[in-house]
XYZ file of C-alpha atoms in Angstrom:
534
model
C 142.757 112.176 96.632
C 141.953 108.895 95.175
C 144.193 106.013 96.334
C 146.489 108.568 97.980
C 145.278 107.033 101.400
C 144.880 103.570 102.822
C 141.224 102.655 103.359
C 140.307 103.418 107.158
C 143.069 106.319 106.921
C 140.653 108.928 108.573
C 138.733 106.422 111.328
C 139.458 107.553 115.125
C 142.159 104.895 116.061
C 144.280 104.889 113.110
C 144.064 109.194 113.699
C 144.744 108.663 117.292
C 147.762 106.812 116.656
C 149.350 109.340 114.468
C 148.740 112.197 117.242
C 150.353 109.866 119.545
C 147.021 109.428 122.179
C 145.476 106.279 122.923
C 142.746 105.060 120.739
C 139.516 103.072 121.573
C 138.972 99.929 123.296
C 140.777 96.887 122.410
C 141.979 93.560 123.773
C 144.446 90.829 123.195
C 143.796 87.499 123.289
C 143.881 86.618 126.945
C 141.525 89.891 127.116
C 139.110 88.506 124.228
C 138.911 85.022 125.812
C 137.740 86.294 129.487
C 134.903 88.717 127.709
C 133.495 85.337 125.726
C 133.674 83.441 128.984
C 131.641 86.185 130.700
C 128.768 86.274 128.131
C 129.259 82.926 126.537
C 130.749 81.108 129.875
C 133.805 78.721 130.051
C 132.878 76.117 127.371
C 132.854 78.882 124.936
C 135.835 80.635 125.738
C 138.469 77.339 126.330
C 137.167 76.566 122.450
C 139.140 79.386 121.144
C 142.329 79.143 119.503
C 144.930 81.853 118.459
C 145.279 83.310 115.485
C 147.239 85.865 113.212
C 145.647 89.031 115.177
C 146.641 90.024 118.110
C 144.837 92.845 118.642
C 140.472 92.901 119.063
C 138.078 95.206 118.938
C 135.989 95.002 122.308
C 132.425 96.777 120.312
C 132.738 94.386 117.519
C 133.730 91.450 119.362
C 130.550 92.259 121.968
C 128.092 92.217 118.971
C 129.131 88.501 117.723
C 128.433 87.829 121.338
C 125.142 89.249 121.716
C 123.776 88.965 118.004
C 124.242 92.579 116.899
C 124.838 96.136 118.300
C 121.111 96.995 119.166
C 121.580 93.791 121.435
C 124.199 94.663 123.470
C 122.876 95.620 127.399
C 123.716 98.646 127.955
C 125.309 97.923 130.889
C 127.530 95.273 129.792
C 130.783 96.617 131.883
C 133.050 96.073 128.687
C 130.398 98.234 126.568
C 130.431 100.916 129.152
C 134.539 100.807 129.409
C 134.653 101.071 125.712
C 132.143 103.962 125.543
C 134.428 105.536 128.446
C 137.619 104.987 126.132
C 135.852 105.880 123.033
C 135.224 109.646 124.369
C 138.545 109.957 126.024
C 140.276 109.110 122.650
C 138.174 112.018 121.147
C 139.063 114.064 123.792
C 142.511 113.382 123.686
C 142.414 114.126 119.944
C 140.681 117.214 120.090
C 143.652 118.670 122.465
C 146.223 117.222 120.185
C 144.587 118.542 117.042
C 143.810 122.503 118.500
C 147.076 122.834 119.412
C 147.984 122.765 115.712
C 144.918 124.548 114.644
C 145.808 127.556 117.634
C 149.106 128.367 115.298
C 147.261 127.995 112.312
C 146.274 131.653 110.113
C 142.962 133.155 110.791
C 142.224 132.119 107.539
C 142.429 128.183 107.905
C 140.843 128.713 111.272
C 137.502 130.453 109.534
C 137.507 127.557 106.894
C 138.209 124.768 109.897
C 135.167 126.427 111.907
C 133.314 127.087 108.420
C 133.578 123.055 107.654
C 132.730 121.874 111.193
C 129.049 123.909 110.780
C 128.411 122.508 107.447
C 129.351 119.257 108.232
C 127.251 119.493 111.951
C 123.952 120.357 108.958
C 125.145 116.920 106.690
C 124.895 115.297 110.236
C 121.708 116.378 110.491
C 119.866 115.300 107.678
C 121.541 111.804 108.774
C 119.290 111.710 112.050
C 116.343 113.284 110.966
C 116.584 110.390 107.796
C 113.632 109.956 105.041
C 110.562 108.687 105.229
C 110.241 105.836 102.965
C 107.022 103.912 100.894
C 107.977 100.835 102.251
C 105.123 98.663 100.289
C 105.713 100.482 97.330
C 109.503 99.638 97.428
C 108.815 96.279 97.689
C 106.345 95.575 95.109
C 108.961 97.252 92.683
C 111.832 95.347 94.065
C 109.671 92.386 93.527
C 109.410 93.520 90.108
C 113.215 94.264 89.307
C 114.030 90.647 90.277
C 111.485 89.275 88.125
C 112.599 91.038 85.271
C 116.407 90.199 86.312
C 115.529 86.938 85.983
C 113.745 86.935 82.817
C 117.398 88.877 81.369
C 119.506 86.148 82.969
C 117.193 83.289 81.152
C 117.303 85.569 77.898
C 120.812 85.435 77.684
C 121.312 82.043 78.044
C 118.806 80.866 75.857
C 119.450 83.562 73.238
C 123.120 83.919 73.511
C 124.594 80.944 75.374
C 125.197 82.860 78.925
C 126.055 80.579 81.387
C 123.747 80.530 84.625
C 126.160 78.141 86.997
C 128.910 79.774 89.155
C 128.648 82.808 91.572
C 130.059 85.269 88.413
C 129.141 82.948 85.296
C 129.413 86.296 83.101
C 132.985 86.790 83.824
C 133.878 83.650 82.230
C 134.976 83.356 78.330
C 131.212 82.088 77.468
C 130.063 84.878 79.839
C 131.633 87.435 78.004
C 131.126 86.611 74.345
C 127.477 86.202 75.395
C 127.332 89.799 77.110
C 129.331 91.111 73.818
C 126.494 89.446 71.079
C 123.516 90.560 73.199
C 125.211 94.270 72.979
C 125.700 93.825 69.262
C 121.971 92.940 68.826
C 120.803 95.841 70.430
C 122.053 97.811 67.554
C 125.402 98.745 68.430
C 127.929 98.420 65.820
C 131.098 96.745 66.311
C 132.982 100.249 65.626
C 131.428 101.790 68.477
C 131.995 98.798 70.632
C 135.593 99.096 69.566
C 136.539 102.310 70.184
C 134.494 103.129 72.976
C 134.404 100.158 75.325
C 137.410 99.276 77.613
C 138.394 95.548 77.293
C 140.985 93.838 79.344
C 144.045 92.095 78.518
C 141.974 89.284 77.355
C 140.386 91.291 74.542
C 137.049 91.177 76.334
C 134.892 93.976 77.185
C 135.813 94.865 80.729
C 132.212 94.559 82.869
C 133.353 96.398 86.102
C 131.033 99.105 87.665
C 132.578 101.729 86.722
C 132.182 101.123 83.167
C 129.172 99.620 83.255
C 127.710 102.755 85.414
C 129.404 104.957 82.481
C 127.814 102.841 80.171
C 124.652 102.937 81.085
C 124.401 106.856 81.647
C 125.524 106.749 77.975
C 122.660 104.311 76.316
C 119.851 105.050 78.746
C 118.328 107.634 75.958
C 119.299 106.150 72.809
C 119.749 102.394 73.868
C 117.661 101.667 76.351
C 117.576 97.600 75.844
C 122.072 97.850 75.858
C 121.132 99.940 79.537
C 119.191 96.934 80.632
C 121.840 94.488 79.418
C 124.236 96.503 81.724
C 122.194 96.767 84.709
C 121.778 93.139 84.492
C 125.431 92.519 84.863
C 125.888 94.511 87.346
C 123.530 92.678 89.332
C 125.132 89.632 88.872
C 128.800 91.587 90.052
C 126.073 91.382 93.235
C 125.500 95.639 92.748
C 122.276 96.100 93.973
C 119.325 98.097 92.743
C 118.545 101.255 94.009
C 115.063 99.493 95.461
C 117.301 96.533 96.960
C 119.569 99.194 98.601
C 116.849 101.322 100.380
C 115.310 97.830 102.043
C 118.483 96.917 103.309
C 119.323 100.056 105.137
C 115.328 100.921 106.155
C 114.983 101.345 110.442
C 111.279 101.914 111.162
C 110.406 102.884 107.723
C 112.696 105.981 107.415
C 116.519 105.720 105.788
C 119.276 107.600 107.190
C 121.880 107.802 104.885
C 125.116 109.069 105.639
C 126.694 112.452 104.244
C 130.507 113.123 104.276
C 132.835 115.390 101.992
C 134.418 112.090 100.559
C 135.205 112.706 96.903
C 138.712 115.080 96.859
C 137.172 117.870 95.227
C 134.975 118.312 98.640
C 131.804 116.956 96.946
C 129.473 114.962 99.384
C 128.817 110.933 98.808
C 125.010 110.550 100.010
C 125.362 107.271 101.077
C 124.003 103.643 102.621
C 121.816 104.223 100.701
C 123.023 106.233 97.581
C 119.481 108.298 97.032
C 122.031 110.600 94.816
C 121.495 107.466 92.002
C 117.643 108.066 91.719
C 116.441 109.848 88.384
C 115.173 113.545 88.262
C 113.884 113.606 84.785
C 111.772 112.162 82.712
C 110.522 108.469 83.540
C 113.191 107.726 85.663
C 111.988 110.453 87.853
C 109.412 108.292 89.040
C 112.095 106.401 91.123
C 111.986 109.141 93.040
C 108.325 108.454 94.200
C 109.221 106.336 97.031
C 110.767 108.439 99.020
C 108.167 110.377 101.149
C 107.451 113.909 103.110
C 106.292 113.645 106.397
C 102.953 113.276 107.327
C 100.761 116.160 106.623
C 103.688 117.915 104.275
C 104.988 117.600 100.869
C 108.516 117.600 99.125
C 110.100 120.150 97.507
C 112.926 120.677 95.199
C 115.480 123.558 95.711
C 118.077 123.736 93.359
C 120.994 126.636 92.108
C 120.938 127.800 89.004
C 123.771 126.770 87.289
C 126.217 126.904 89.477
C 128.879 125.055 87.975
C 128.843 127.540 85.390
C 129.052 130.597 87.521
C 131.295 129.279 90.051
C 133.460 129.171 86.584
C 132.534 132.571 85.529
C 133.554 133.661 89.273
C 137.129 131.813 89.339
C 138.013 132.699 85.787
C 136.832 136.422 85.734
C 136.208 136.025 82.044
C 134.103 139.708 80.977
C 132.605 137.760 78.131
C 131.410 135.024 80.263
C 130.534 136.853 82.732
C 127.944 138.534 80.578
C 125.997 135.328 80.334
C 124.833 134.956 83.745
C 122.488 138.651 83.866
C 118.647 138.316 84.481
C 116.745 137.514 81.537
C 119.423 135.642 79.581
C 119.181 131.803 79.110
C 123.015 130.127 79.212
C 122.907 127.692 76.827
C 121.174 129.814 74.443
C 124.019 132.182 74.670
C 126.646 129.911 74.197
C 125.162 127.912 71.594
C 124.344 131.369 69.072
C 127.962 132.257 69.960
C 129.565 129.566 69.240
C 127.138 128.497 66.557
C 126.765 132.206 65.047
C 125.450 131.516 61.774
C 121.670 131.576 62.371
C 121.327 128.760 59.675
C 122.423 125.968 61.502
C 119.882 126.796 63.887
C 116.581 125.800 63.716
C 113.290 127.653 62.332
C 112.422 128.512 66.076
C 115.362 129.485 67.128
C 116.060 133.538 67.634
C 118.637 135.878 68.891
C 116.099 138.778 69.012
C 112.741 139.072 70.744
C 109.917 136.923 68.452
C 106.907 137.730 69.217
C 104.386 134.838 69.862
C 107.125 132.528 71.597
C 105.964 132.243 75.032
C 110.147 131.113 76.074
C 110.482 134.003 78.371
C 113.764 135.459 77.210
C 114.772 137.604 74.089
C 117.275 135.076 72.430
C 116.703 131.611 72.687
C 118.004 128.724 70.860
C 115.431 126.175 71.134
C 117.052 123.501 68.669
C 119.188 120.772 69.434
C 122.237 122.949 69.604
C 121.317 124.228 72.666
C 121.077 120.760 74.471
C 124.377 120.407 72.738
C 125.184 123.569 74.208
C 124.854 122.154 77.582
C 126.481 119.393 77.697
C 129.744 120.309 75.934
C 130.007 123.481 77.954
C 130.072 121.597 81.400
C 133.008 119.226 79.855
C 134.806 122.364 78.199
C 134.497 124.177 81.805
C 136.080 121.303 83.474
C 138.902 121.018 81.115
C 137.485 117.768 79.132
C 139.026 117.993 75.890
C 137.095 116.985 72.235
C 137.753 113.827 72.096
C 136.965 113.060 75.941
C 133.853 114.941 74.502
C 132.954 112.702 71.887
C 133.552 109.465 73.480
C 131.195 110.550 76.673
C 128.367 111.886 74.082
C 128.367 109.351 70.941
C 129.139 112.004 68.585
C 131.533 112.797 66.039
C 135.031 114.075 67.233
C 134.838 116.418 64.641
C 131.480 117.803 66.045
C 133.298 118.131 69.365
C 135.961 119.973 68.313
C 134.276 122.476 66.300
C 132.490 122.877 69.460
C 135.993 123.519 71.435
C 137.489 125.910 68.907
C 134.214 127.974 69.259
C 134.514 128.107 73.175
C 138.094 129.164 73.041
C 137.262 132.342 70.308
C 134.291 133.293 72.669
C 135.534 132.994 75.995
C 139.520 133.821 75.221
C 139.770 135.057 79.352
C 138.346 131.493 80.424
C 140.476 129.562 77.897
C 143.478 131.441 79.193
C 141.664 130.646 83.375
C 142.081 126.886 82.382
C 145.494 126.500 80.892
C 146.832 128.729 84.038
C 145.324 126.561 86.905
C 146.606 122.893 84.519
C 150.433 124.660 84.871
C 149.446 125.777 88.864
C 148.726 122.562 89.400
C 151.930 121.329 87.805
C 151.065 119.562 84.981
C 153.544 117.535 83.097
C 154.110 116.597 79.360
C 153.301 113.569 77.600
C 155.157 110.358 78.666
C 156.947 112.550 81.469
C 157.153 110.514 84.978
C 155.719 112.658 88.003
C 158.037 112.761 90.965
C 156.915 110.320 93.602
C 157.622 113.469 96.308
C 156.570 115.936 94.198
C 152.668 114.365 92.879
C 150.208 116.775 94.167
C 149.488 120.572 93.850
C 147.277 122.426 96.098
C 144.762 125.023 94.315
C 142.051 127.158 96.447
C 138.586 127.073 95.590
C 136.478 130.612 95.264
C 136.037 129.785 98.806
C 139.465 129.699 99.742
C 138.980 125.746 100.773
C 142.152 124.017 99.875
C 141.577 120.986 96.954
C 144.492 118.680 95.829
C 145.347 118.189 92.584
C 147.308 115.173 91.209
C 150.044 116.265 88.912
C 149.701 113.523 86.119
C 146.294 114.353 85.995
C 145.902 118.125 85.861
C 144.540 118.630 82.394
C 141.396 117.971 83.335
C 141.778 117.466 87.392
C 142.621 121.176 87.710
C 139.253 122.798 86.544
C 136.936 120.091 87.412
C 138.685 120.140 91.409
C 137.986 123.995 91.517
C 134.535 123.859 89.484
C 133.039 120.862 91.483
C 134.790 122.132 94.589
C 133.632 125.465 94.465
C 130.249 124.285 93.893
C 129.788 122.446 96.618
C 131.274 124.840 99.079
C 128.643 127.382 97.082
C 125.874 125.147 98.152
C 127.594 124.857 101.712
C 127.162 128.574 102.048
C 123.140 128.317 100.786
C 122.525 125.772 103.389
C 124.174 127.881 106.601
C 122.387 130.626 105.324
C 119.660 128.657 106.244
C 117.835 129.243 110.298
C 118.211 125.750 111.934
C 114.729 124.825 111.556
C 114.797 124.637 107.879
C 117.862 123.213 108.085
C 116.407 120.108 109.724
C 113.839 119.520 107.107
C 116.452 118.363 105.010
C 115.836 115.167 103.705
C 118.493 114.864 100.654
C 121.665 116.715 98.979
C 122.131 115.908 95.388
C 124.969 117.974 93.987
C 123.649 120.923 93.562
C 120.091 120.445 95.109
C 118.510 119.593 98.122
C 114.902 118.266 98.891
C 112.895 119.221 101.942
C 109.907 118.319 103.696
C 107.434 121.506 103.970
C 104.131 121.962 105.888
C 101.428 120.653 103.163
C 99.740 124.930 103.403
C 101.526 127.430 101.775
C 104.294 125.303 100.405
C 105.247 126.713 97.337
C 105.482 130.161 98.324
C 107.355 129.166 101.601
C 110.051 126.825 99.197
C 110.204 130.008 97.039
C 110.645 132.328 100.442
C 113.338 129.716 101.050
C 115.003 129.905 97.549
C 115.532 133.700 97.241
C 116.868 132.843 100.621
C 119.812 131.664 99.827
C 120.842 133.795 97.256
C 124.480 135.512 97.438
C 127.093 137.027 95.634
C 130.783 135.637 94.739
C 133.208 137.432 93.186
C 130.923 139.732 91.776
C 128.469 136.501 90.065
C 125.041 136.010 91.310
C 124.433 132.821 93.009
C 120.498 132.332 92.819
C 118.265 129.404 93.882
C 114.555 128.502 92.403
C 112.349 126.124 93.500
C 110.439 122.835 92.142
C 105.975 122.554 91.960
C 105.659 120.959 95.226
């Protein structure tokens, strides 16, 4: 859970030590200064002075010596001793660990053994890595900076931005000049009032979290305030998803790493983040870098809604359940039921067959109710209240709630789901203080997996940790479903997707071979897959 562990917490040596083994290579200082005056000789090594730590470690210490890892002779005898140690530290840890997991219940032993395979496949698409338009990259990199540039003179000329200084925004100048260029994109000073964060100061706070928040939110409406933020954030020093993929490219392929990082079980895709690249619209063109091998194409293969019916599976809801059968269309549904009077729909809207509309399904809202449809009902599922609502979509908290009150008369069962799993995972009142040894509940996902949930933030912790959580072990079970070798034509995970690379003939009726596939049941909800045009 977030903050609930010190950074490193999980990394072999600090494990080792709390299973009581010996950990990987290090040295003291006597030990550091003979390795420098191997390599580097005795001039080198008599030049070194003690410090605060005590304690070095020998791989790290070995590539300052040498001028990075890929440098380091193999045959170094420190390398080799710290390779020995590194694998008897693992070892060591492995005996420590199965003697717990031997008195465990068959149960946590399926879901250890369960989570070792899935995590061996995120492994996988870390070595095989993606094959990357390198030119390409760089002409649009080239191309970010210049118009990163051309922002940074804008705001200084237009609004009196300083340019000197490593964070120049972040001073009083800096910030009045981000908050004027905002105001001028159209913004009003309400909105900026009540729905940016500002800091003690009064200023609005330009951290990446809210500017990444930010920026999800004016992207459509706003796109010149979306600009404003991205060019903040590159002067925090965040760098764009083009800058990213260069600095992590080996031989024109990136291999990002996967892990289970987020508490909910969800995987970071990460150095580099390819989970940040756009999927519709124009921004799905930043996708057009990234490359199949040669003599194959890419292809798309995501679930169909499967934070919904992982939802519909954990809250058992009849009603609910109802919306998920072949032929129906989700947000429709939800939209003409919460929405029932026909008249605030719009002229093409219908909630029986019309002949002539070439939508595929018998009642389909195809107004802007249904969009609305779709984005309230994944915030209502994970337990996001109206007026979290409102502030995440621009809109009026009146709209919102109206929108709430409908859910809850539709889907009574599911209302009912959500206020049992907040009080499971102990939620407390208003202004009540959550015992320091008492802060956490544990809740199960469909899957059984275990997800923690903190107790002064249940109201909306509890859902979204089973949803999201159940989701991803959902796609987990898709993907070992899988035979190895389309496993490892895995390129990317994103959420609830994953992109392959396919052999160029046949491709779409292999990805759709690979789609119905996956397909499985849980709790008596289809889980079903479809495909993207290759």
């Amino acid at each position: 859970a977030q903050g609930a562990q010190p950074n490193g917490y999980n990394r072999l040596d600090p494990t080792a030590a709390r299973y009581g083994v010996a950990g990987k290579s290090t040295v003291d200082f006597d030990g550091k200064r003979e390795i420098v005056r191997r390599v580097r000789g005795d001039k080198a090594a008599d030049k070194l002075k003690r410090g605060k730590t005590d304690s070095f470690g020998v791989l790290d210490l070995l590539c300052s010596l040498y001028g990075g890892y890929h440098l380091i002779p193999q045959d170094d005898p420190d390398y080799i001793e710290y390779l020995r140690r590194d694998v008897l530290a693992q070892e060591a840890l492995f005996l420590a660990q199965s003697r717990i997991v031997n008195g465990l219940s068959a149960a946590s032993q399926r879901y250890i053994r369960r989570e070792h395979a899935t995590q061996a496949s995120m492994g996988r698409v870390t070595l095989e890595g993606f094959r990357n338009d390198v030119d390409e990259t760089m002409r649009r990199w080239a191309a970010g900076q210049a118009r990163l540039e051309a922002g940074k003179q804008k705001l200084h000329t237009e609004y009196g931005m300083p340019l000197e200084g490593k964070f120049p925004h972040r001073s009083n100048p800096g910030k009045a000049a981000f908050r004027a260029a905002l105001l001028d994109t159209g913004i009003s000073e309400r909105a900026l009032h009540n729905n940016w964060p500002r800091g003690k100061d009064g200023f609005l706070l330009t951290g990446k979290e809210v500017l990444a928040e930010m920026i999800g939110v004016f992207d459509k409406a706003k796109p010149a305030a979306a600009e404003l933020c991205r060019i903040i954030m590159a002067m925090n020093g965040e760098r764009s998803i083009y800058g990213s993929i260069l600095d992590h490219l080996v031989d024109g392929r990136v291999h990002p790493y996967i892990g289970p990082d987020q508490s909910s079980g969800r995987w970071s895709m990460k150095d580099p983040g390819l989970t940040v690249f756009g999927k519709r619209g124009g921004k799905a063109r930043e996708r057009g870098i990234m490359l199949a091998e040669e003599g194959e194409v890419l292809v798309a293969i995501d679930a169909d809604q499967i934070d919904a019916r992982m939802i519909a599976a954990l809250s058992q809801d009849p009603e609910y359940l109802k919306l998920f059968g072949p032929g129906i269309d989700l947000h429709s549904e939800v939209s003409f039921r919460v929405w029932s009077d026909m008249t605030d729909h719009g002229s093409d809207c219908h909630d029986v067959a019309k002949p002539g509309c070439d939508c595929g399904v018998i009642r389909k809202c195809h107004c802007v109710l249904r969009d609305r449809a779709k984005v309230f009902g994944h915030g209502f599922n994970y337990g996001m209240g109206a007026n979290g609502m409102a502030k995440q979509h621009g809109v009026d908290p009146a709209v919102a709630q109206s929108f709430v009150t409908g859910m809850e008369a539709a889907f009574p069962v599911l209302a009912a789901w959500k206020n049992e799993m907040r009080m499971a995972a102990g939620m407390v009142g208003y202004g009540q203080e959550v015992p320091a040894n008492d802060s956490f509940r544990i809740l199960h996902t469909v899957f059984g997996r275990p997800v923690r949930v903190e107790r002064s933030r249940a109201y909306t912790q509890a859902c979204a940790q089973l949803g999201q959580g159940s989701t991803r072990d959902g796609m987990a079970e898709a993907i070992l479903k899988l035979p190895f070798e389309i496993r490892r034509r895995i390129r990317a995970i994103v959420h609830d997707e994953i992109v392959l690379s396919l052999p160029e003939e046949g491709a779409q009726q292999f990805a759709q071979s690979i789609a119905d596939s996956m397909a499985f049941d849980a709790r008596g909800v289809r889980i079903s897959f479809g495909c993207s045009r290759v």
